[in-house]
Structure formats: C-alpha cells, structure tokens
XYZ file of C-alpha atoms in Angstrom:
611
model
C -68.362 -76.644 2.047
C -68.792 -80.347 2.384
C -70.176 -81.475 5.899
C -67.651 -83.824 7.842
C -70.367 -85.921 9.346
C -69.740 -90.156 10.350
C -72.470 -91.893 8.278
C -74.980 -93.871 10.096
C -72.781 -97.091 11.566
C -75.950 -99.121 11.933
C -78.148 -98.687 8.940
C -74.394 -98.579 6.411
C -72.994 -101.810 7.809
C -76.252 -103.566 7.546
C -77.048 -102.161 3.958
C -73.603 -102.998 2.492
C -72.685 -106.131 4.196
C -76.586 -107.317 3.302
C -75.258 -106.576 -0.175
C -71.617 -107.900 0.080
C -73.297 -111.334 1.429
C -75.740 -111.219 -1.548
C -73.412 -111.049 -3.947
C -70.797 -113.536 -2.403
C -71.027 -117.299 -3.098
C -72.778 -119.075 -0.225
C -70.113 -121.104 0.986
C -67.825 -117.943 1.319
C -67.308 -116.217 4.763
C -67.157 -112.385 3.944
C -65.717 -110.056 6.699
C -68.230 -107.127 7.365
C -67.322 -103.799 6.865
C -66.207 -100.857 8.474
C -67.774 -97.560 8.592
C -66.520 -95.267 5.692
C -64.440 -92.292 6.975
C -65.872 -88.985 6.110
C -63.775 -87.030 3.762
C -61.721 -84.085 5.507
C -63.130 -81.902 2.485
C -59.996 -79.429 1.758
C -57.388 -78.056 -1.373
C -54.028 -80.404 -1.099
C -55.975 -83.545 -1.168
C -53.542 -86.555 -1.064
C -55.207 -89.414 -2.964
C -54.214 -93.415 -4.405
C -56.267 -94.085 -7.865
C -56.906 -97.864 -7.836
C -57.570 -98.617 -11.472
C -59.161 -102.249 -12.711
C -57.557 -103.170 -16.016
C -58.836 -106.314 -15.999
C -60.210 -108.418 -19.330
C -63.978 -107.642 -17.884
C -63.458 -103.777 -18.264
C -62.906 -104.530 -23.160
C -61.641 -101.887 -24.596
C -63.833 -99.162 -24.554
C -64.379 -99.467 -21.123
C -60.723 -98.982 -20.759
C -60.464 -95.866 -22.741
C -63.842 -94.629 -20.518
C -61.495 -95.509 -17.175
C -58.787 -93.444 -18.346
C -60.889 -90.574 -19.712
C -62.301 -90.649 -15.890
C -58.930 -90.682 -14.123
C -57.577 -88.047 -16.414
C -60.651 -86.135 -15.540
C -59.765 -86.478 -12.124
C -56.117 -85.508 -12.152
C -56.934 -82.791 -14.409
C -59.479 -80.914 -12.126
C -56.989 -81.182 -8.978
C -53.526 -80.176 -10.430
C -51.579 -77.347 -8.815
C -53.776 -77.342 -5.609
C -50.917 -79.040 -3.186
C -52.371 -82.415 -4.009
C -50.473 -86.027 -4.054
C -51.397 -89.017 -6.169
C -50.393 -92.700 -6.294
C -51.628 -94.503 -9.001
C -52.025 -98.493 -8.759
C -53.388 -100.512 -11.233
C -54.407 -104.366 -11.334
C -55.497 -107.042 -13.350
C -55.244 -111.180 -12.391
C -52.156 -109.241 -10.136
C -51.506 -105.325 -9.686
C -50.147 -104.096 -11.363
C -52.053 -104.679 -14.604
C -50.951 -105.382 -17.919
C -49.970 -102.916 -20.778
C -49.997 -106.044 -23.632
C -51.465 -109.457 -24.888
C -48.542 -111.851 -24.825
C -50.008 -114.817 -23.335
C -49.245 -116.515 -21.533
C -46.395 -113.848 -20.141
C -47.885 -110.123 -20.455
C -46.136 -107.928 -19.669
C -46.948 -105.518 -16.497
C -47.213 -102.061 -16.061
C -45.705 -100.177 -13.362
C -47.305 -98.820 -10.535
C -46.898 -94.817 -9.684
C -45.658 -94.052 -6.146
C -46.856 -90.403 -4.273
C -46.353 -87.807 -6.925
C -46.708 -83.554 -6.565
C -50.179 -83.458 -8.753
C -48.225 -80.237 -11.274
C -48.630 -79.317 -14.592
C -44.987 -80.607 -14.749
C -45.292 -84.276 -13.492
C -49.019 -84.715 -14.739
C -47.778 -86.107 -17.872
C -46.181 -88.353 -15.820
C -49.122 -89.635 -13.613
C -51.120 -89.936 -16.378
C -49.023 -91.762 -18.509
C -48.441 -94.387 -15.667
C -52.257 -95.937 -16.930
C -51.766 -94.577 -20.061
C -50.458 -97.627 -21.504
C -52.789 -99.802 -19.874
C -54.435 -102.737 -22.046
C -58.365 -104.759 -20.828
C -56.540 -108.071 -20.488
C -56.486 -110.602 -17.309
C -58.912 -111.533 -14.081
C -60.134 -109.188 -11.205
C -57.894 -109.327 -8.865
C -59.187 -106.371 -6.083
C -57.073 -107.749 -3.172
C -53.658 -107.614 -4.621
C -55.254 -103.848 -5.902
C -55.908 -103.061 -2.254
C -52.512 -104.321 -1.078
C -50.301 -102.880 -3.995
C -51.910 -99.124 -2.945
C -51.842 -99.757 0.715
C -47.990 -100.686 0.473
C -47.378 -96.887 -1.241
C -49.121 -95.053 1.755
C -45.880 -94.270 3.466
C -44.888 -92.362 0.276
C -46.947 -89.666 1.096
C -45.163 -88.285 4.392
C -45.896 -86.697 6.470
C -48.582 -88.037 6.361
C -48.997 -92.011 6.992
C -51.833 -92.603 4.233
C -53.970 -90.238 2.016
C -56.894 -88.344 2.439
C -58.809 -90.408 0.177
C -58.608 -93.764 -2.274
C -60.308 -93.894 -5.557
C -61.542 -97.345 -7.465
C -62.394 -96.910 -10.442
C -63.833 -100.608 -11.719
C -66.387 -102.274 -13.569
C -68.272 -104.096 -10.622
C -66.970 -107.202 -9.023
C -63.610 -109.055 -8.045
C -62.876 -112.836 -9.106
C -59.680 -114.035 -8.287
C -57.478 -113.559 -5.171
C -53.589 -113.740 -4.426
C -52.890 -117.358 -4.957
C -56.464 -118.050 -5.147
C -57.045 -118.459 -1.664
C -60.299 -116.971 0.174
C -63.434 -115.452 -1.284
C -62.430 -112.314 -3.822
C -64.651 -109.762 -2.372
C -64.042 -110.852 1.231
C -60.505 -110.641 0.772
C -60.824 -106.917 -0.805
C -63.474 -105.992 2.450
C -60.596 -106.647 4.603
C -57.711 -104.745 2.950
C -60.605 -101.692 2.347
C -61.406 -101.731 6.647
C -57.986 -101.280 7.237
C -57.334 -98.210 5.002
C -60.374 -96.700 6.183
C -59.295 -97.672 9.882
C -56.515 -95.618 8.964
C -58.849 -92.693 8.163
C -58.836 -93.009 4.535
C -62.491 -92.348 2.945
C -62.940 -94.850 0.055
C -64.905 -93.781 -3.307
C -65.539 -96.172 -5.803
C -66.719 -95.236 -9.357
C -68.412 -98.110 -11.790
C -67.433 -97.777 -15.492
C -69.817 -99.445 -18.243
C -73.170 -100.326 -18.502
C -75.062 -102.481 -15.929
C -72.573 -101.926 -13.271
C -73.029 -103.909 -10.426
C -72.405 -101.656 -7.113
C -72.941 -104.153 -4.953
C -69.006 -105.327 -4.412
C -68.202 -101.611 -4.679
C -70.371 -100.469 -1.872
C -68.122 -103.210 0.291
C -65.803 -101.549 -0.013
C -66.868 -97.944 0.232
C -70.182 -97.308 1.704
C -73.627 -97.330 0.208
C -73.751 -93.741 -0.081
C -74.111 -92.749 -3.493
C -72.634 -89.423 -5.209
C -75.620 -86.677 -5.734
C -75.208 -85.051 -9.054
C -74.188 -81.714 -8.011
C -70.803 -83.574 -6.319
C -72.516 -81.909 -2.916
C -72.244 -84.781 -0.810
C -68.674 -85.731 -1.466
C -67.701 -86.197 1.743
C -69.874 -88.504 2.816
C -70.462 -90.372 -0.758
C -69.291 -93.752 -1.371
C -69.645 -94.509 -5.082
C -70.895 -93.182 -8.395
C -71.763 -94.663 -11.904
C -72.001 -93.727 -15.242
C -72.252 -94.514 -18.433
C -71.663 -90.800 -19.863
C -68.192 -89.838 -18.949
C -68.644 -86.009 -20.050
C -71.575 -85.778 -17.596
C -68.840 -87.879 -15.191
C -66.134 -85.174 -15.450
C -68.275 -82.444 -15.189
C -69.304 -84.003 -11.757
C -65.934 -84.368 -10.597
C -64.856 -80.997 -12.066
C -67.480 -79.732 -9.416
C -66.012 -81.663 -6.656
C -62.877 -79.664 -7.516
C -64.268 -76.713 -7.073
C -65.893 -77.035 -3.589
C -63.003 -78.817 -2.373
C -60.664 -75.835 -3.809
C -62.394 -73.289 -5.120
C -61.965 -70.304 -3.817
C -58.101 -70.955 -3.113
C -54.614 -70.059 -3.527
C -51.790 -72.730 -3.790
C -48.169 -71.185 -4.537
C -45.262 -73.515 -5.404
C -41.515 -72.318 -4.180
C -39.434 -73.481 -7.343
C -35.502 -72.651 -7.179
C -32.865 -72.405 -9.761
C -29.199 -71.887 -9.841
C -26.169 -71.828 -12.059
C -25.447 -75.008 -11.593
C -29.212 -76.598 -12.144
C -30.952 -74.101 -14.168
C -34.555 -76.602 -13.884
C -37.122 -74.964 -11.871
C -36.682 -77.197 -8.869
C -39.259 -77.124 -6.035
C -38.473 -76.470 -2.765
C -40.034 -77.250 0.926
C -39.815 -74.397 3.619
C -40.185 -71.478 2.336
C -42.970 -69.461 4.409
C -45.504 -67.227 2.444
C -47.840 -65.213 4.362
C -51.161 -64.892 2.411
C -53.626 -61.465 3.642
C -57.451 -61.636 2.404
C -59.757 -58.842 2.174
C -63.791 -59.782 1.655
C -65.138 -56.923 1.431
C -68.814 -57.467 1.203
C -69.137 -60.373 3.499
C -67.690 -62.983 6.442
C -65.544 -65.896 6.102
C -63.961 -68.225 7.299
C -60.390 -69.960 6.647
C -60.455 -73.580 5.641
C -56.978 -74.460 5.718
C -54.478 -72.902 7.292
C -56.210 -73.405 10.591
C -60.300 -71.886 10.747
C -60.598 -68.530 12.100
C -63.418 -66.327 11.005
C -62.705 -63.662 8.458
C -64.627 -60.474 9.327
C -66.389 -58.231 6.061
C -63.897 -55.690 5.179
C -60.805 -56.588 7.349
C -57.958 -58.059 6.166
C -56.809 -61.598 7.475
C -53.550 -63.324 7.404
C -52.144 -66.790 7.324
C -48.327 -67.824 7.423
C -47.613 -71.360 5.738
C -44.317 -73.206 4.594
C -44.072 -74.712 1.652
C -44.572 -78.764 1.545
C -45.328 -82.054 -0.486
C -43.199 -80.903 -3.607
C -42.929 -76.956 -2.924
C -46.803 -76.150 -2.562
C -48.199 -73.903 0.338
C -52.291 -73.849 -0.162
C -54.560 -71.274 1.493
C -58.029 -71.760 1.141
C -61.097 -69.995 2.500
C -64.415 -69.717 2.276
C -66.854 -67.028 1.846
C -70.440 -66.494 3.115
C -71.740 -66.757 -0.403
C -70.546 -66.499 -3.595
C -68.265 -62.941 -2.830
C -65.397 -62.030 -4.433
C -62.163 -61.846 -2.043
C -60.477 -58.479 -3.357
C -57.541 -58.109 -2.477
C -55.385 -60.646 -2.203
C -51.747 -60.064 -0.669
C -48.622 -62.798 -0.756
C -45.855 -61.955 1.010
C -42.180 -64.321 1.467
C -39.866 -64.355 4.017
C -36.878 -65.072 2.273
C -34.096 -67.002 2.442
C -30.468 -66.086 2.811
C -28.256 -66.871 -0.355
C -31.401 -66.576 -2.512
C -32.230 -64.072 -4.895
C -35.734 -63.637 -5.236
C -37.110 -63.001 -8.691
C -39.781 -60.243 -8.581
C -42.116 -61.201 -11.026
C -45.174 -63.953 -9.780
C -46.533 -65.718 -12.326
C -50.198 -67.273 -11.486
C -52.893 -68.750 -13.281
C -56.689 -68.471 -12.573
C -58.637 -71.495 -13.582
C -62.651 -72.032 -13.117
C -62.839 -75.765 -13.838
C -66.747 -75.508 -13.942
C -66.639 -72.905 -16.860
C -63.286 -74.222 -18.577
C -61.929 -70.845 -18.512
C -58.186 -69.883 -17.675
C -56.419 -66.336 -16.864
C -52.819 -66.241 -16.483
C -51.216 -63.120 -15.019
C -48.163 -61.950 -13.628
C -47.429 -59.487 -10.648
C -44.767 -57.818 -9.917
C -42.918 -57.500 -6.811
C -43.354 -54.199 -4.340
C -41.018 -51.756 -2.661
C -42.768 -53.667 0.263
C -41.880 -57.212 -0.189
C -45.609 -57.728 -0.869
C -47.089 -59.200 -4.442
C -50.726 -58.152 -4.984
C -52.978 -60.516 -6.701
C -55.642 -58.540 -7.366
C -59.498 -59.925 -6.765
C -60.454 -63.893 -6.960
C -63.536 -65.113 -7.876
C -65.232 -67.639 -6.000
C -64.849 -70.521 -8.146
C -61.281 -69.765 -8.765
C -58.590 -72.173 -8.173
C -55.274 -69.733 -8.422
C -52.241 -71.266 -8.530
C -48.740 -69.271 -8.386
C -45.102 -69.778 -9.029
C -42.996 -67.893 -6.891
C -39.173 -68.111 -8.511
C -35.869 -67.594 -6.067
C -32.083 -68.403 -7.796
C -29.608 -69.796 -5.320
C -26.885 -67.596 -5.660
C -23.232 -68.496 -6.908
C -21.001 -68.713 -3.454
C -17.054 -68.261 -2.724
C -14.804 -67.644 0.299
C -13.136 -65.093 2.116
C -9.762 -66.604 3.790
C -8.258 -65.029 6.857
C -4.768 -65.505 7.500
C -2.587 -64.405 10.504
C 0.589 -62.631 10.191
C 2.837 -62.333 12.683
C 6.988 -61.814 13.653
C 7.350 -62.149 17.011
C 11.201 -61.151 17.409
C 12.388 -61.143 20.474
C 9.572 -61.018 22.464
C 9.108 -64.664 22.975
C 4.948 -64.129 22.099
C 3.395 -68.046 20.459
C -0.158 -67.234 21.366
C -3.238 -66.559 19.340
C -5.105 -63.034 18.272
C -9.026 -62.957 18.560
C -9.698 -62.091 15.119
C -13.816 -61.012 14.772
C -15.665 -61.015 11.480
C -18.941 -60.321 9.918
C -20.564 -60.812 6.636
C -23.158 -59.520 5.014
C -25.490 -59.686 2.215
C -27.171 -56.261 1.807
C -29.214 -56.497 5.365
C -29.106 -60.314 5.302
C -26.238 -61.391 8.084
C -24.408 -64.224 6.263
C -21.670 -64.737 9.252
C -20.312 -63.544 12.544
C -18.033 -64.955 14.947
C -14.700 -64.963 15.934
C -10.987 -66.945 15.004
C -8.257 -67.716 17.474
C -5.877 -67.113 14.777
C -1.812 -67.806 15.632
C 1.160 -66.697 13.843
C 0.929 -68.371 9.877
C -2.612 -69.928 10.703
C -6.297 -68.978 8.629
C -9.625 -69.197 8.860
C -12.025 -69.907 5.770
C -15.572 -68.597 5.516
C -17.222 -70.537 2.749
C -20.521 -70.663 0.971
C -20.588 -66.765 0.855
C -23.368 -65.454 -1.548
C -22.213 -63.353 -4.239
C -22.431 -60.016 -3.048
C -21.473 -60.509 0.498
C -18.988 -58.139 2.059
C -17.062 -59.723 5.073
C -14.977 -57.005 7.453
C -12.595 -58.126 9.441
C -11.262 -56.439 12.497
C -8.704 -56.932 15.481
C -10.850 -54.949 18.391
C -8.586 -56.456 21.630
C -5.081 -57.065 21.561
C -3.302 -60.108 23.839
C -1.302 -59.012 27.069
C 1.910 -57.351 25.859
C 5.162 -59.560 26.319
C 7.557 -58.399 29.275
C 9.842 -55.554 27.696
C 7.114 -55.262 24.678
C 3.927 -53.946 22.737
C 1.755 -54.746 20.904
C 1.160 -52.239 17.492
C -2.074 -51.804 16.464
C -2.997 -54.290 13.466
C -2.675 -53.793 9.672
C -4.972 -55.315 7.061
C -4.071 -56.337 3.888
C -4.885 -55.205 0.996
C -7.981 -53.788 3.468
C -10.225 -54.841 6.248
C -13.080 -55.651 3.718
C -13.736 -58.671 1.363
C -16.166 -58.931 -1.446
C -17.354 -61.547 -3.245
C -18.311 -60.627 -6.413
C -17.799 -64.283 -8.588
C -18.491 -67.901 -8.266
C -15.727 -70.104 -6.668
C -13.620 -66.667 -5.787
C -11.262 -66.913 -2.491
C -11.181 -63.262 -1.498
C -8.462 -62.804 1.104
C -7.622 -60.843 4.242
C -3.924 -60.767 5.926
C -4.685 -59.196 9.848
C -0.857 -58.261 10.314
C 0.439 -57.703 13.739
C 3.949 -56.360 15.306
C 5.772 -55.399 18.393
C 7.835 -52.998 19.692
C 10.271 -53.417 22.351
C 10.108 -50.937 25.431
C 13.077 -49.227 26.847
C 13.351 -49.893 30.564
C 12.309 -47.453 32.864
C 14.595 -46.058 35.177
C 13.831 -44.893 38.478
C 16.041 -41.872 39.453
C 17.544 -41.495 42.804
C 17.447 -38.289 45.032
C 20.864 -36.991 45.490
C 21.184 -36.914 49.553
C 21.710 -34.055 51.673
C 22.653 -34.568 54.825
C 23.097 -31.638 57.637
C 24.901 -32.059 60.688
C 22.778 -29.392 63.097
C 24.608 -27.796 66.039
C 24.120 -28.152 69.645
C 21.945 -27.306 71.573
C 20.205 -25.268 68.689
C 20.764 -22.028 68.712
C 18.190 -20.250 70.304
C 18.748 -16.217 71.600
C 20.415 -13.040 69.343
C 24.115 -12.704 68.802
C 26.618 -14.671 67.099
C 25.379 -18.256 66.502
C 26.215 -21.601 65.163
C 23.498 -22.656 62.400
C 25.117 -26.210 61.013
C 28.330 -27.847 62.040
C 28.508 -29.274 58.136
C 26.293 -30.136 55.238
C 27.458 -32.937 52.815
C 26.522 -34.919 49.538
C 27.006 -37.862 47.403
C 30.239 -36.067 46.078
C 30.773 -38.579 43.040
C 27.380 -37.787 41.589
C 26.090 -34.825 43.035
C 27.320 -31.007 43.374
C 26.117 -28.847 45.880
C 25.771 -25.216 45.774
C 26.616 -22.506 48.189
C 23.333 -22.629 50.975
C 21.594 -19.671 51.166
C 20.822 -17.695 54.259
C 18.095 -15.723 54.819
C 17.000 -13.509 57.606
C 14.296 -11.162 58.620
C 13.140 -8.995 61.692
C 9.635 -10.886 63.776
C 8.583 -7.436 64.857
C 6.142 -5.749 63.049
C 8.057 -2.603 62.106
C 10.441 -4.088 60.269
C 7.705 -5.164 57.361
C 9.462 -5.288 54.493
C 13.126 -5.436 55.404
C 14.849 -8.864 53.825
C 18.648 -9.269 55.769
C 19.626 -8.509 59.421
C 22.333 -10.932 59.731
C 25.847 -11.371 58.792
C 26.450 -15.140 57.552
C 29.490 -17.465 56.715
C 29.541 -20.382 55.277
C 32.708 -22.523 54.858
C 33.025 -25.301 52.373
C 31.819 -28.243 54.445
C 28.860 -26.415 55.181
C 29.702 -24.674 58.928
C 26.811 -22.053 59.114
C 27.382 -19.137 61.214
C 25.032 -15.730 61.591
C 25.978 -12.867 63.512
C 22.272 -10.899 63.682
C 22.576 -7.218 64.790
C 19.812 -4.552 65.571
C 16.752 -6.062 66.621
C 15.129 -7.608 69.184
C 14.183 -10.728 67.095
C 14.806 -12.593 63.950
C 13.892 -15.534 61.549
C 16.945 -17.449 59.805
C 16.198 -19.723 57.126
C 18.906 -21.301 55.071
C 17.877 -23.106 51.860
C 20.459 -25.958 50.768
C 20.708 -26.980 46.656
C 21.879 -30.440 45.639
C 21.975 -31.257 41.652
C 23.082 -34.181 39.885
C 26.874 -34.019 37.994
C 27.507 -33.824 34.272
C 27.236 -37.916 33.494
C 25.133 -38.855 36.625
C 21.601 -37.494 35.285
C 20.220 -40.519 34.378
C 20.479 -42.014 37.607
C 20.478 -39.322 39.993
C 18.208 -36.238 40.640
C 18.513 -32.925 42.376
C 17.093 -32.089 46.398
C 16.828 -29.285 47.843
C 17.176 -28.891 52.279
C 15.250 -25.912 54.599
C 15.655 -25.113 57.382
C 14.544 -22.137 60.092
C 15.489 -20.734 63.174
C 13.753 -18.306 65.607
C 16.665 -16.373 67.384
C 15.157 -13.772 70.075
C-alpha cells in the first residue's frame, strides 16, 4: 500500500519556491508554499479535477486532457468515490466555443457519486470543452475550492487534480502575479488536508508553476509513490492511463464497494440509498492481512474477519483490505441488515474488474436461507463492485374505531385499545389508543403484508348498577393489508349490562322469654314463660323438646319427660324416673309465603340440666 509519510518540509519548500521564484517575473512577490499533504491512500477517494482549457493547451492538447481525465474517472468508478469537475480558461469555468468576443462558458460539475450511471455525466461536463482563452489558475483554484462543501461529510476531498499545460498568465481582474495568486489558493486546500497532483499535458511542459502548487515530487512509473507524488508528465497518454490505471489498483484493488439502490411502485429507477448496513466476512486462507478501510485490524491466515459499514456518498459502502502478498481472499461473505417496509431482492449482481489487465467478470449470487450472499474468491487486483436491490413496499392503513352504547349507565370514558403489527418477524407497530365511544385510531404506512391484531386486554371500572361485557371485534380482531392505498378496518365493540341489586336478607327473630329462677332440680318445671316472632313475616313451628337420662345406664334411651307447650310458647316438662336429666328444646322460625325475599329462617337452642 502507499506509505502516508509528510515529505521533507525543508528541502520541498526550498526546491519549489526556488522554482516558483524562477519562473515568476522579478518584480512579482510570490507567496511560498506549503508542504503537500500526503495522500490518505484508500478505495472511496473523493477528488476535484481542475482542468486548463485555455488557448495555450490547441486542440490536440485538449483532446490529450480529456483522454487523461476520462482515464482517470474510468479507473475509479464504482469504488465509493466523489468527483467535482472545474474547468478554466481567462475565467473558470472555461469555454465550450469561439464567439469572440462573448464565448460562451461551460459549466462547472459539483460532487458527483463516481457510477457507471452518472459517469456519462461527469465526463460530459469537459466533454464539450474548446482550447480558447488565457490561463487563468486562480479563478481555477477558487471555482474548485468553492465546491468543497459539496462533498459532506466531509469538508473538502481527499485529493485535487490539475491537469494543465505548464504555467498561469492572467489573474481575476488582473491584479497580482498569476502564479502567486494560484500558490495561495493551492496552501489553503492543502492546509485543509487536501494532497495536490498536477499532471502536464504536451510537449516541453514546464513543471516549474506546477510543482508550486503541488510539490516537487514527481510520479515513479509504477504509480508506487502516489501518495507522496506531486506531478507527472507525458507526452504518451496510453503509457499515462496505464499509470493511473495502476494507481487504481493499489488504491482499490483488492476491494469490495456495494451500492444500496431502491425501487418502488411509485419510482421504478434504481435509486440509491444511504444507511443501509452490510456486514462484509473475509477469509485469506494462505496468508495475513490487514483491513484498510473499515478501520485496520489484522486479518489472521485462515480465519474469517468481519466489518459492518452503512451505506454513504450516493449508496456506496467500500471494504477494502490488504493481503500479505498477492493471495487470493476466498471466501467472501456480504450480509444486510434490512430494513422494515423493504423487500429485499435476492439476487446480487457484481462485477469483477482488473483495470491493469482490462478484463471484466460479471456474476450474480443468489441470496441464502441465511441472509448471507457468497461471493466466491477475489483476486488481488480485483476491484468488485455490487448492486444490492431492495423495493419499498406499497403501504395502506388499518383504522380502529370504537363502538360503544352506553344506556343507562352514565359511562363517557375511554377503552385502552392495544395493537400490534407485523410484517412476517419484522414489528411494524405496537402501542396503545385511548379510544371513546364513536372515536378511531389510524395506523398508516403499513407494508403490504402486515397483519395488525387488535385486542381489548383490561376493561374500565364498571359503572354503579353495571358491567362491562367482554368486547366484540368486527368483522375479526385481525387486519391485513394485502394492496396499495387499502384502509383495512377494525370495530372493538363494547356493551353493558345492568346488575340487579343485591338484597341482603334479614333473620326472622326469635325471641324467648326464660323463666325464673331457671329451673334447676327433677319434677315438674317451667322451661320458657313464651317464645315469639315477627308474626307478619315469619311462622314459627311447634319447639321441640328433648330429654335424656345423665346417668350412664340409661345409654341409649331418647325421652324421660312429659312436655307441653302452649301457643305462646309456655314450656313445661314433668321428668319422671331418674335421678337426672338433660332438656333441650330446639325452636324453628321460617319466613311466610311472600316475605322470602326479605326475610330468612332461625332456628333457637336451648338446654337444661335438671338433677
């Protein structure tokens, strides 16, 4: 990989400002410059092309700036990468005809996803472009520097490209010294840690302005020293893209870039998309590694790593790593998390490209029962690029709608209505609606294919003299939707009952007048002087008298006694025959024919010990 070492401050600035003095008229004051960033060397580079258009470049010289930038565009599309394209002449941006003394400008290219889909676009922004005016590198510089905000979230690119044939002459208004004025624009993008490259076009190129700008590091052959380089030249522009196309390939190669594109009914484009996480799991199984971007962890031989990355800058998640030596990574594992509402499409269609030998494979893998797509082995000077395809499902509504009759009861309060939606084992929605009598609730922006259930798990307080039945649903408890725009539709219907009042019986009374003194010794004896009742509601029957023998031979024997009872309940026993007996007398109250709602039976006992 390229080395991210800071070039020499001393010997640089003394070499290029020796040069930029040099080459400056002698009454001009030119502002030194600044040490030349060193490239952070990585897939997804973010870069502006500055392109000279000027009359100094003729025709062919045009063509061979083009062929160059194409070159360039070409060998870093699909890798995550952003471009902005400025162009300039006697004013930036340059001109695409001859009509003097007004020709007419081109337009400049603001940060643009480097895809196969918009590279027509980036390319045709200088494809128009006509030899034709002064050199005007300040208004270049500024024109670029003023699109830097474009490529968020970043605040400036990874890297600037001239592309010129040598040497500014003209300013903005004519004021200052050309080059000087282009030194101080260049220190402030590479203040802002933007490495500057500048590449001469045409014979006899002079570098000098160029390294300025850049740094007097010049561009080994192999494209090794990228980071670090400052210019290039050439006259041979297949021996140029062949350079660059090797650049490509240790700043990508070997990598993996997928782009998230979504469609829908609605939009049926490919449109890409930002956050959506891919998890990418390399195997090298006959050497180490290490990850280049996300983060730098060592891969071990043999053991699988993994790397999680949302999709940015136009849909584009980029995973690059890099082996010890040329080794094949085998396998290589992608895995989404996906998105609710989305269908994902199972079939991920990639490309394989080694710039270096021109050669292309395109395949397609299909989705596992695991989630997982498996891209098989990747060379080392591959550059894969991916297409992973999700379709925004159509959405409609579920409505929820209270019914309710309150009668009598007086109830105006609300139900806690609870629902739940889901898509297969994606929850859509959950919660729950306070929901009074003739009021809804609307769910919207359900996926087709969610099922919503709605239930009614807690009832209010009942109403004094009232309950609560438990809820209906109508036509059911369950909603599907099934077609776009459809309102499916739940009725939760609740009633009441009214409660009879409970009645609390009373007890009919019994009350027994006992004689005095209590009887006590054998013989003839008193009991009660009279036992009454509520007469109006209750009937009492006839006591009962009981009586048997203490001693223990008379086991078994039931009555000893003679008894009379009169009607207001005088008790009298007459006991005969032993030496001791027990009289108990059992009194039975019930409630009358009409009075048995209100009024219950009782029963009295009572017992004696007469000796």
């Amino acid at each position: 990989m390229f080395s991210k070492r800071i070039v020499s401050a001393a010997s640089t600035l003394a070499v290029i400002a020796g040069l930029a003095i040099a080459a400056a008229p002698a009454t001009a004051t030119v502002t030194p410059p600044v040490p030349n960033p060193p490239l952070n060397a990585k897939c997804g580079l973010n870069f502006a092309l500055i392109l000279d258009s000027s009359g100094s470049i003729g025709t062919e010289g045009m063509e061979n700036l083009k062929d160059a930038s194409d070159a360039f565009t070409e060998a870093l599309v699909d890798t995550g990468s952003m471009v902005s394209v400025t162009s300039f002449a006697t004013q930036s941006p340059g001109y695409i005809d001859y009509n003097w003394p007004n020709p007419s400008p081109g337009q400049n290219l603001a940060p643009t996803a480097l895809t196969s889909a918009n590279l027509p676009t980036i390319q045709g922004s200088y494809g128009n472009l006509v030899s034709y005016g002064s050199t005007n590198w300040q208004d270049g510089f500024l024109k670029s520097q003023a699109t830097f905000s474009g490529f968020a979230p970043a605040t400036a690119p990874d890297l600037a490209v001239l592309i010129t044939d040598g040497y500014p002459n003209t300013t903005n208004g004519g004021i200052g010294d050309p080059l000087g004025e282009a030194v101080k624009i260049a220190n402030e993008m590479k203040n802002a840690d933007v490495h500057m490259f500048g590449i001469g076009v045409g014979e006899g190129v002079n570098t000098s302005a160029i390294k300025a700008v850049t740094s007097d590091i010049e561009l080994l052959a192999d494209g090794s020293n990228f980071a670090d380089a400052g210019f290039t030249t050439t006259t041979s522009y297949e021996t140029l893209a062949k350079t660059l196309k090797k650049i490509a390939v240790q700043l990508c190669a070997p990598s993996l870039t997928i782009t998230k594109v979504v469609t829908s009914a609605d939009n049926p484009e490919p449109t890409p998309a930002d956050g959506w996480t891919f998890a990418t799991t390399i195997t090298i199984p006959q050497g180490d590694g290490q990850w280049v971007k996300p983060g730098t962890d060592a891969i071990t031989v043999g053991v699988p790593s993994t790397k999680s990355l949302a999709t940015s800058q136009s849909g584009a998640a980029n995973f690059q790593w890099l082996p010890d030596g040329e080794l094949v990574t085998d396998p290589v594992i992608v895995k989404e998390t996906q998105k609710v509402g989305y269908a994902v499409q199972p079939d991920l269609k990639c490309s394989a490209r080694n710039v270096l030998e021109d050669t292309t494979r395109d395949f397609t893998t299909t989705l596992a029962t695991d989630g997982t797509w498996n891209l098989g082995a990747i060379d080392p000077l591959e550059i894969v690029t991916c297409t992973a395809t999700n379709v925004l499902k159509d959405t409609g509504s579920v409505k929820i709608t209270k019914e309710f009759n309150a009668q009598g009861s007086g109830y105006a309060g609300t139900f806690d209505v609870a629902y739940k939606c889901v898509d297969g084992s994606d929850l859509i929605a959950e919660g729950t609606a306070a929901l009074a009598a003739g009021e809804s609730k609307t769910l919207s922006g359900l996926p087709t294919g969610t099922v919503c259930t709605v239930t009614e798990p807690t009832l209010p307080a009942n109403p004094s003299g009232w309950t609560f039945n438990p809820p209906t649903f109508s036509p059911s408890n369950q909603a599907t939707i099934t077609t776009k725009g459809q309102e499916a539709s739940v009725t939760v219907v609740n009633s009441v009952a009214q409660v009879s009042p409970v009645v609390v019986k009373k007890t009919c009374p019994i009350n027994a007048t006992l004689h005095k003194p209590q009887p006590k010794l054998m013989g003839t004896r008193i009991l009660t002087d009279k036992i009454t009742t509520k007469k109006s509601d209750c009937a009492m029957q006839k006591p009962v008298v009981l009586c048997r023998p203490l001693t223990a031979t008379s086991a078994g024997e039931t009555a000893f006694c003679t008894t009379k009872v009169s009607k207001k309940g005088k008790i009298t026993v007459k006991t005969d025959g032993y030496d001791a007996v027990k009289v108990s007398v059992v009194v039975k109250v019930k409630a009358k024919v009409g009075s048995s709602d209100t009024w219950k039976g009782n029963t009295w006992r009572k017992s004696w010990k007469l000796k």
